[in-house]
Coordinates of C-alpha atoms in Angstrom, one line a residue:
Q1 CA 0.0 0.0 0.0
Q2 CA 2.9 2.3 -0.7
L3 CA 5.2 3.0 -3.6
E4 CA 8.9 2.8 -3.0
V5 CA 11.1 4.8 -5.3
A6 CA 14.9 4.3 -5.4
N7 CA 17.1 7.3 -6.1
P8 CA 20.6 5.7 -6.3
E9 CA 22.1 8.7 -8.2
G10 CA 21.0 11.0 -5.3
Y11 CA 19.1 13.5 -7.5
N12 CA 17.7 16.4 -5.6
I13 CA 13.9 15.8 -6.1
A14 CA 11.9 19.0 -6.1
S15 CA 8.5 17.4 -6.6
A16 CA 6.7 14.1 -7.1
N17 CA 3.3 13.8 -8.7
I18 CA 1.1 10.8 -9.3
F19 CA -1.6 11.1 -12.0
S20 CA -4.4 8.7 -13.0
L21 CA -4.4 7.7 -16.7
T22 CA -7.2 10.3 -17.2
G23 CA -4.8 13.0 -16.2
K24 CA -6.2 13.7 -12.7
L25 CA -3.5 14.6 -10.1
V26 CA -4.1 12.1 -7.2
Y27 CA -0.9 12.7 -5.1
T28 CA 1.7 15.5 -4.8
A29 CA 4.7 16.1 -2.7
S30 CA 7.4 18.8 -2.8
K31 CA 11.0 19.5 -1.6
L32 CA 11.8 15.8 -1.2
G33 CA 15.6 16.3 -1.3
N34 CA 18.3 13.8 -2.3
N35 CA 17.4 10.8 -0.2
I36 CA 18.3 7.4 -1.6
R37 CA 14.7 6.1 -1.2
F38 CA 11.3 7.7 -1.1
S39 CA 7.9 6.2 -0.1
F40 CA 4.5 7.4 -1.3
P41 CA 1.2 6.1 0.0
T42 CA -1.1 4.3 -2.4
G43 CA -3.7 2.8 -0.1
N44 CA -6.2 5.5 -1.0
L45 CA -5.8 4.9 -4.7
S46 CA -8.1 2.7 -6.8
D47 CA -6.6 -0.3 -8.4
G48 CA -5.2 0.6 -11.8
I49 CA -2.3 2.1 -13.8
Y50 CA -0.8 5.5 -12.8
L51 CA 1.8 7.9 -14.1
V52 CA 4.5 9.0 -11.7
M53 CA 6.4 12.2 -12.5
L54 CA 9.4 13.2 -10.5
T55 CA 11.1 16.6 -11.1
T56 CA 14.6 17.4 -10.0
A57 CA 15.8 20.8 -8.7
D58 CA 17.5 21.1 -12.1
N59 CA 14.1 20.8 -13.8
I60 CA 14.8 17.3 -15.2
S61 CA 11.6 15.1 -15.5
I62 CA 11.7 11.4 -14.7
N63 CA 8.4 9.7 -15.6
Y64 CA 7.2 6.1 -15.4
K65 CA 4.0 4.0 -15.0
I66 CA 3.1 2.0 -12.0
S67 CA 0.4 -0.5 -11.3
V68 CA -1.5 -0.2 -8.0
Q69 CA -3.3 -3.2 -6.5
N70 CA -4.5 -2.7 -2.9
N71 CA -5.8 -6.2 -2.2

C-alpha cells in the first residue's frame, strides 16, 4: 500500500506527482531532497495504472508508469 522509489544517483527531487491515466492529479509532494529512497502512500488509490512524474531541482523530469493493487 505504498510506492517505494529508489534514487541511487542522489538526485535532488523537487517534486513528485502521481496522475491517473485520465490526467487527474491524485498525489503530490514537494521538496523531497536527495534521499536514496522515497515512499509514497497508495492505499487511498483505486486499483489501476498511474503515471509517476518526478522533477529534480535542475528541472529534469523522470516519468514512469506504475500498477496499483490494494488487495
